Amino acid sequence: MTALAEARALITTARSAYSIDTYAAASLTEVLDRLDQPLRVALAGSLKAGKSTLLNSLVGQDIAPTDATECTKVVTWYRSGATPSVTAWYDGDRAAHVPVQRRDGRLTFDLGDLTASQVDRLEVEWPARTLTHTTIIDTPGTSSLSRDVSARTPSMLTPENSSSGADAVVYLLRTLNATDVSFLGQIGAHVGGESGPLGVVGVVSRADEVGAGRMDAMMSAKDVAARFASELEATGLCQAVVPVAGLLALAAETLRQNEFDAFSTLAQVPDQDLQLAMLSADRFSRPGLLPVDPALRASIVDRFGLFGIRMAVTLVKLGVRDSPTLAAELVERSGLNELRSVIDVQFGQRADQLKLHSALVALQRILEARPIGQSAAFRAQAGRMLADVHGFQELRLLGRLRSTAPKLPEGDLAELQRLIGGYGIDAAARLGLQPDAGPAERRESALVSVQKWRRLSEHPLLDQFTSRACAVAARSAEGIAAAPPVRA
Ligand SMILES: Nc1nc2c(ncn2[C@@H]2O[C@H](COP(=O)(O)OP(=O)(O)O)[C@@H](O)[C@H]2O)c(=O)[nH]1
Ligand SMILES: [Mg+2]
């Protein structure tokens, strides 16, 4: 029986045992239903960290408001739907339809007479491919001036009942301050339960601003990301930290022909003139100065930022000849593709495991809150699964590997990371084989790995962390050798 099936069976049994407690039984039904729903990924971080902008770039459309109106102070769920619609949930279970508006080209949800503090959450349904497999939860931010609003993000990530929680978190940081560290600690305590954090990826956001918009901004942002990654080791939290310029990514994904033409024109402007005009955003959009319509310039600087404009102009000078190529190059340089692949490896491919993890943690919480005679036995079983499911151990180890290197030769370290699913969780990716490698070759290679890592893990001179890491790798290899590969 897979771990997922085992968990379903456990939750179903618990639900029967709770038949007299309708509230608990209903909560358990919710926990079960969640296992079949898309993975829930929350975007968290301080106010103005760039969460809503990043959401838009992940979806590839402008669907999350980024202005400072009431609606951006409410936790907002983005799910897949046939037609765009926005619903506000308030006063417990009351729902109101929310009109979507565009003002000066900016999207906003009009809450009407409702205030942000009245609304529990907004639910947005939108036709977008990204949302088919993932529900994205946008949060208002942690250092909001209004205390009750900033209290909401943790309460969404650390829910009383399972219906409002997230399975994985993308945490955006611009600088690492005390609020960030303490908030990350809270997420760690809840998202991963006592058994350690799972599914947290860090983003150094607005990465184009790190070097004051200079061309090497993304390089500087990479350094910052590396520093964050090592500082986050203390919290034991993040599995990866990636720099992303969300604004640029979104603008690139929605690049228009007239914008491409403007970049081409700007590429003809003598370097010095362009540099002078680009000392500030205001200057860049001033009438005169440049051979592109000022209104278009204003919109371009708004959408791309100064860094994005420099990057685009340079790419055109380097020979990019059409807008689809420019769009692709800019998206690549924004860091979005890298974030997407980290999200895919850490969350997407492990969606079942992450959901399973949330379900077990939610189950434990319900059992604890409403104890009955059998609760202790159910809790013990859930606890055993949280400790035993090998995928959870892999995720925890992957998290630690980002910051703590086991004492192994370089090549072995990379192999270990691959084996525990750091580059993809299918057997070929784990073994470093061609995707079309046959079952015999996979098995053979897996068995060699089992032996190697078993032997290493038993080496008397290894420290405890390294030996434990090798044991986890050995068990990952055993899992492949005993194919079919088990997902969760
Ligand atoms: N330069 C730059 N500005 C950004 C970026 N992402 C967001 N912003 C700007 O930062 C402000 C706050 O962004 P928003 O996405 O609403 O942040 P949130 O409060 O975390 O949701 C807006 O004015 C955005 O245009 C980015 O990658 N680069
Ligand atoms: Mg926002």
XYZ file of C-alpha atoms and ligand atoms in Angstrom:
517
model
C 0.000 0.000 0.000
C 1.401 3.444 -0.847
C 1.788 5.973 1.928
C -0.993 8.014 0.347
C -3.390 5.069 0.427
C -2.346 4.293 3.978
C -3.030 7.883 5.026
C -6.441 7.836 3.343
C -7.284 4.631 5.186
C -6.145 6.106 8.495
C -8.118 9.333 8.044
C -11.200 7.391 6.939
C -10.980 5.142 10.008
C -10.533 8.163 12.248
C -13.557 9.798 10.660
C -15.715 6.775 11.447
C -14.497 6.878 15.024
C -15.558 10.517 15.175
C -19.056 9.949 13.826
C -20.583 11.472 16.981
C -18.475 14.633 16.697
C -19.846 16.223 13.530
C -17.389 19.121 13.579
C -14.338 16.874 13.739
C -15.833 14.466 11.198
C -16.451 17.331 8.775
C -12.893 18.563 9.272
C -11.582 15.095 8.524
C -13.666 14.954 5.357
C -12.034 18.222 4.335
C -8.610 16.744 4.989
C -9.485 13.781 2.766
C -10.879 15.986 -0.007
C -7.758 18.108 0.016
C -5.683 15.147 -1.025
C -7.468 15.218 -4.406
C -7.238 18.973 -4.916
C -4.364 20.892 -6.526
C -1.298 21.626 -4.435
C -1.571 24.878 -2.510
C 1.423 27.142 -2.742
C 1.420 30.332 -0.681
C 3.437 33.431 -1.494
C 4.617 34.997 1.736
C 6.968 37.795 2.708
C 6.883 41.385 3.787
C 4.658 44.070 2.355
C 5.756 45.195 -1.107
C 8.209 42.324 -1.389
C 6.778 41.753 -4.851
C 4.487 38.784 -4.087
C 1.567 39.807 -6.269
C 3.888 40.735 -9.119
C 5.586 37.348 -8.835
C 2.201 35.625 -8.849
C 1.375 37.408 -12.095
C 4.653 36.368 -13.644
C 4.177 32.742 -12.556
C 0.712 32.752 -14.125
C 1.920 34.802 -17.123
C -1.033 37.177 -16.872
C -1.921 40.270 -14.954
C -4.447 38.803 -12.497
C -3.251 39.886 -9.040
C -3.657 43.542 -8.070
C -0.374 45.187 -7.092
C -1.628 48.579 -6.011
C -2.235 49.420 -2.375
C -6.043 49.324 -2.357
C -8.086 47.409 0.212
C -8.112 44.212 -1.799
C -4.338 43.714 -1.533
C -4.696 43.503 2.271
C -6.711 40.302 2.044
C -5.437 36.751 1.644
C -6.416 35.825 -1.920
C -6.724 32.373 -3.435
C -6.151 31.924 -7.159
C -7.706 28.769 -8.557
C -8.351 27.505 -12.019
C -11.813 28.321 -13.394
C -13.566 28.448 -16.761
C -14.259 32.178 -16.554
C -12.717 34.923 -14.421
C -14.655 35.507 -11.217
C -13.843 36.931 -7.803
C -15.685 36.154 -4.587
C -15.229 37.745 -1.169
C -15.901 35.524 1.842
C -16.852 37.465 4.949
C -18.655 37.126 8.294
C -17.879 33.443 8.449
C -19.778 32.014 5.508
C -21.181 34.931 3.550
C -20.077 35.436 -0.031
C -20.185 38.501 -2.252
C -19.366 38.857 -5.918
C -16.445 41.244 -6.456
C -16.128 43.227 -9.705
C -12.744 43.234 -11.426
C -11.688 46.665 -12.624
C -8.850 48.159 -14.586
C -7.846 51.675 -13.612
C -5.047 53.315 -15.592
C -4.129 49.896 -16.893
C -3.918 48.520 -13.334
C -6.037 45.668 -12.157
C -8.017 45.982 -8.957
C -10.809 44.121 -7.170
C -13.522 46.464 -5.947
C -14.580 45.394 -2.449
C -17.408 47.950 -2.439
C -18.555 48.603 1.127
C -16.526 45.754 2.570
C -13.261 46.614 4.330
C -10.213 44.409 4.267
C -10.557 43.531 7.932
C -14.116 42.267 7.389
C -13.169 39.934 4.572
C -11.766 36.523 5.530
C -10.478 35.835 2.077
C -10.933 36.476 -1.610
C -11.309 33.628 -4.043
C -10.319 34.243 -7.630
C -11.173 31.771 -10.352
C -9.273 32.349 -13.548
C -8.592 30.369 -16.718
C -4.815 29.908 -16.548
C -2.747 26.806 -17.209
C -0.471 27.254 -14.185
C -3.483 27.120 -11.901
C -4.700 23.722 -13.099
C -2.172 21.900 -10.949
C -1.460 24.549 -8.376
C -3.644 26.832 -6.339
C -1.634 29.947 -5.528
C -2.345 31.897 -2.356
C -1.312 35.536 -2.313
C -0.833 37.028 1.136
C -0.823 40.649 2.267
C 2.580 40.576 3.907
C 4.072 40.409 7.344
C 5.101 43.894 8.341
C 1.896 45.625 7.404
C 1.132 48.733 9.437
C -2.145 47.248 10.473
C -1.467 44.541 13.020
C -4.537 42.445 12.429
C -3.784 42.284 8.736
C -0.233 41.145 9.283
C -1.473 38.542 11.749
C -3.446 36.956 8.966
C -0.618 35.582 6.934
C 0.647 33.356 9.740
C -2.899 32.322 10.566
C -3.385 31.255 6.964
C -0.191 29.257 7.037
C -0.908 27.918 10.495
C -4.592 27.227 10.266
C -6.939 25.950 12.920
C -8.704 23.841 10.365
C -7.138 22.305 7.357
C -9.317 24.015 4.773
C -7.300 27.207 4.871
C -3.732 26.001 4.934
C -0.947 25.873 2.355
C 1.105 22.800 1.409
C 4.195 24.715 0.354
C 5.510 28.241 0.691
C 7.493 30.563 -1.537
C 8.999 33.107 0.813
C 10.055 36.420 -0.729
C 12.790 38.455 0.901
C 14.463 41.663 -0.147
C 16.642 41.900 2.916
C 16.845 39.458 5.752
C 15.540 41.276 8.816
C 14.290 40.188 12.215
C 10.665 40.032 11.022
C 11.621 37.699 8.216
C 13.600 35.428 10.495
C 10.888 35.213 13.121
C 8.204 34.673 10.513
C 10.199 31.953 8.825
C 10.516 30.335 12.240
C 6.726 30.353 12.621
C 6.248 28.818 9.209
C 8.779 26.168 10.068
C 6.931 25.271 13.235
C 3.667 24.857 11.368
C 4.138 24.059 7.727
C 6.381 21.176 8.622
C 4.890 20.362 12.015
C 7.196 18.983 14.658
C 8.777 16.800 12.090
C 10.665 19.615 10.391
C 9.869 21.995 7.596
C 8.902 20.800 4.152
C 8.291 22.718 0.990
C 9.769 26.157 1.557
C 11.584 27.945 -1.252
C 13.134 31.386 -0.791
C 13.148 34.129 -3.414
C 15.363 37.201 -3.350
C 12.680 39.374 -4.883
C 12.889 42.545 -6.960
C 16.349 41.276 -7.797
C 16.802 43.912 -10.492
C 16.929 46.549 -7.758
C 19.771 44.907 -5.846
C 22.508 46.604 -7.849
C 20.526 49.856 -8.213
C 19.366 48.697 -11.641
C 22.856 48.149 -13.007
C 23.430 45.450 -15.579
C 25.097 43.188 -13.054
C 22.088 43.413 -10.729
C 21.187 39.781 -11.252
C 24.744 38.738 -10.433
C 24.688 40.767 -7.213
C 21.298 39.254 -6.470
C 22.814 35.787 -6.819
C 25.391 36.719 -4.161
C 22.621 37.985 -1.916
C 20.726 34.758 -2.497
C 23.759 32.719 -1.490
C 24.148 34.799 1.652
C 20.473 34.403 2.496
C 20.707 30.701 1.940
C 23.488 30.396 4.463
C 21.762 32.687 6.964
C 18.575 30.710 6.627
C 20.468 27.645 7.691
C 19.941 28.830 11.261
C 16.192 28.483 10.776
C 16.721 25.186 8.992
C 14.098 26.248 6.519
C 14.637 26.981 2.905
C 15.359 24.322 0.364
C 16.609 26.827 -2.174
C 16.950 30.566 -2.587
C 16.588 31.985 -6.092
C 16.882 35.635 -7.186
C 13.948 36.734 -9.337
C 13.008 40.021 -10.987
C 9.258 39.417 -11.113
C 8.371 42.734 -12.696
C 10.707 42.144 -15.613
C 9.501 38.563 -15.998
C 5.873 39.630 -16.265
C 6.628 42.481 -18.676
C 8.677 40.115 -20.840
C 5.961 37.469 -20.878
C 3.493 40.078 -22.068
C 5.934 41.982 -24.336
C 4.140 43.968 -27.030
C 5.362 44.699 -30.533
C 5.428 48.477 -29.958
C 7.633 47.914 -26.932
C 10.010 45.797 -28.976
C 10.092 48.532 -31.609
C 10.852 51.103 -28.899
C 13.786 49.018 -27.645
C 15.064 48.749 -31.214
C 14.876 52.525 -31.590
C 16.608 53.068 -28.247
C 19.369 50.700 -29.329
C 20.237 53.267 -32.037
C 20.626 56.105 -29.520
C 24.292 56.931 -28.723
C 25.349 55.218 -25.474
C 26.055 58.395 -23.561
C 22.708 59.997 -24.404
C 20.863 56.892 -23.338
C 22.819 56.604 -20.109
C 22.022 60.196 -19.229
C 18.342 59.719 -20.000
C 18.292 56.633 -17.807
C 19.583 58.203 -14.615
C 16.067 57.937 -13.195
C 12.650 56.679 -14.225
C 11.321 60.255 -14.239
C 14.048 61.417 -16.535
C 13.533 58.484 -18.841
C 9.901 59.385 -19.477
C 10.436 63.133 -19.825
C 9.244 64.668 -23.130
C 12.027 65.297 -25.641
C 15.392 63.668 -24.926
C 14.671 60.350 -26.637
C 13.189 59.382 -30.030
C 10.331 57.343 -28.514
C 6.912 58.705 -27.563
C 7.080 59.843 -23.898
C 3.808 58.097 -22.987
C 5.191 54.816 -24.316
C 8.447 55.431 -22.427
C 6.504 56.035 -19.218
C 4.623 52.804 -19.676
C 7.801 50.912 -20.526
C 9.656 52.097 -17.435
C 6.620 51.219 -15.350
C 6.438 47.715 -16.782
C 10.113 46.817 -17.209
C 11.996 49.005 -14.736
C 15.295 50.671 -15.650
C 17.209 47.433 -15.365
C 14.801 45.697 -17.730
C 15.151 48.493 -20.284
C 18.966 48.329 -20.140
C 18.825 44.587 -20.512
C 16.405 44.756 -23.459
C 18.386 47.435 -25.282
C 21.621 45.502 -24.784
C 20.026 42.319 -26.102
C 18.823 44.127 -29.221
C 22.330 45.522 -29.699
C 23.682 41.992 -29.351
C 21.538 40.932 -32.275
C 18.088 39.942 -31.003
C 15.814 40.635 -33.976
C 12.250 39.848 -32.955
C 9.979 40.213 -29.967
C 9.439 36.498 -29.140
C 13.232 36.021 -28.911
C 13.612 39.138 -26.815
C 10.781 38.016 -24.532
C 12.401 34.602 -24.026
C 15.836 36.108 -23.333
C 14.418 38.551 -20.803
C 12.383 35.885 -19.023
C 15.504 33.727 -18.794
C 17.495 36.590 -17.302
C 14.742 37.505 -14.846
C 15.374 34.281 -12.938
C 11.762 33.158 -13.445
C 12.697 29.999 -15.331
C 15.039 28.962 -12.574
C 12.368 29.585 -9.972
C 9.887 27.583 -12.049
C 12.245 24.647 -12.207
C 12.978 24.818 -8.467
C 9.234 24.931 -7.800
C 8.743 21.988 -10.140
C 11.431 19.864 -8.511
C 10.638 20.849 -4.926
C 6.858 21.149 -5.123
C 5.423 19.997 -8.447
C 6.952 16.556 -8.647
C 6.391 16.046 -4.947
C 2.856 17.429 -4.845
C 1.442 14.174 -3.484
C 4.010 14.037 -0.730
C 3.480 17.640 0.283
C -0.277 17.161 0.346
C 0.149 13.957 2.288
C 2.326 15.800 4.756
C -0.264 18.566 5.278
C -2.978 15.944 5.650
C -1.091 14.080 8.357
C -0.275 17.277 10.211
C -3.925 18.395 9.952
C -5.078 14.979 11.163
C -2.803 15.218 14.175
C -4.101 18.670 14.970
C -7.735 17.543 14.856
C -6.984 14.498 17.001
C -5.231 16.689 19.509
C -7.930 19.361 19.621
C -10.840 16.925 20.045
C -9.522 13.856 21.834
C -11.569 10.675 22.051
C -10.618 7.196 23.252
C -8.801 6.162 20.083
C -7.097 9.490 19.418
C -3.788 8.444 20.921
C -3.560 5.377 18.697
C -4.426 7.363 15.555
C -1.935 10.039 16.511
C 0.787 7.494 16.997
C 0.134 6.085 13.547
C 0.149 9.539 11.934
C 3.356 10.346 13.805
C 4.951 7.154 12.568
C 4.077 8.016 8.989
C 5.442 11.554 9.353
C 8.719 10.079 10.534
C 8.851 7.182 8.103
C 7.649 8.358 4.700
C 10.882 8.383 2.836
C 9.954 11.325 0.613
C 9.660 13.526 3.714
C 13.147 12.489 4.776
C 14.469 13.288 1.315
C 12.902 16.738 1.400
C 14.315 17.481 4.834
C 17.749 16.327 3.740
C 17.572 18.332 0.512
C 16.766 21.358 2.634
C 19.779 20.810 4.848
C 22.103 20.076 1.940
C 21.601 23.578 0.579
C 23.446 24.881 3.593
C 25.312 22.044 5.263
C 27.613 19.944 3.136
C 28.189 16.427 4.345
C 31.874 15.537 4.421
C 32.002 13.769 1.092
C 34.079 14.238 -2.039
C 32.517 16.779 -4.473
C 31.408 14.151 -6.981
C 29.750 12.041 -4.312
C 27.887 15.016 -2.934
C 26.366 15.763 -6.334
C 25.471 12.100 -6.741
C 23.807 12.029 -3.344
C 21.789 15.111 -4.152
C 20.667 13.578 -7.427
C 19.804 10.268 -5.836
C 17.490 11.802 -3.253
C 15.610 13.639 -5.980
C 17.289 17.061 -5.989
C 17.100 17.243 -9.797
C 13.874 15.362 -10.395
C 12.234 12.401 -8.771
C 11.923 9.860 -11.571
C 14.312 6.909 -11.497
C 16.449 7.970 -14.480
C 16.971 11.481 -13.114
C 17.916 10.100 -9.717
C 20.392 7.615 -11.184
C 21.808 10.048 -13.726
C 20.768 7.756 -16.607
C 19.308 8.694 -19.974
C 15.521 9.055 -19.736
C 15.090 6.068 -22.068
C 17.265 3.707 -19.990
C 15.511 0.335 -19.727
C 14.280 -1.285 -16.500
C 17.244 -3.686 -16.361
C 19.772 -0.880 -16.606
C 17.970 1.125 -13.961
C 17.800 -1.787 -11.581
C 21.452 -2.621 -12.101
C 22.497 0.962 -11.499
C 20.210 1.270 -8.474
C 21.689 -1.848 -6.893
C 25.215 -0.503 -7.348
C 24.067 2.699 -5.654
C 22.449 0.850 -2.762
C 25.713 -0.941 -2.034
C 27.845 2.142 -2.373
C 25.733 4.316 -0.112
C 25.047 1.577 2.424
C 28.783 0.981 2.704
C 29.492 4.699 3.020
C 26.807 5.184 5.656
C 28.415 2.491 7.781
C 31.886 3.975 7.527
C 33.129 4.395 11.122
C 34.886 7.723 10.527
C 31.905 9.637 9.232
C 30.169 12.240 11.381
C 26.543 11.601 12.242
C 25.023 13.992 9.707
C 27.049 12.606 6.821
C 26.378 9.021 7.737
C 22.650 9.728 8.083
C 22.641 11.488 4.692
C 24.283 8.455 3.103
C 21.701 6.180 4.711
C 18.863 8.274 3.261
C 20.520 8.039 -0.177
C 20.863 4.277 0.187
C 17.184 4.006 0.980
C 16.283 6.165 -2.027
C 18.288 3.772 -4.205
C 16.550 0.786 -2.602
C 13.255 2.362 -3.503
C 14.268 2.458 -7.169
C 15.706 -1.060 -7.122
C 12.418 -2.305 -5.735
C 10.566 -0.581 -8.624
C 7.910 0.361 -9.655
C 8.961 3.737 -8.278
C 6.629 4.811 -5.502
C 5.551 8.412 -5.586
C 4.309 9.145 -2.123
N 11.883 46.961 -9.857
C 11.030 46.030 -9.469
N 9.892 46.382 -8.864
C 9.034 45.418 -8.489
C 9.312 44.039 -8.717
N 8.282 43.321 -8.230
C 7.412 44.192 -7.718
N 7.842 45.463 -7.873
C 7.155 46.691 -7.472
O 7.049 46.710 -6.065
C 5.776 47.199 -5.652
C 5.104 46.170 -4.781
O 4.862 45.018 -5.556
P 3.714 43.984 -5.173
O 3.831 42.843 -6.125
O 2.392 44.649 -5.065
O 4.226 43.548 -3.722
P 3.437 42.730 -2.580
O 2.962 43.741 -1.579
O 4.467 41.841 -1.980
O 2.339 41.979 -3.236
C 5.016 47.516 -6.921
O 5.137 48.875 -7.178
C 5.732 46.698 -7.986
O 5.666 47.305 -9.244
C 10.530 43.702 -9.385
O 10.855 42.529 -9.641
N 11.334 44.729 -9.725
Mg 0.325 42.011 -2.899
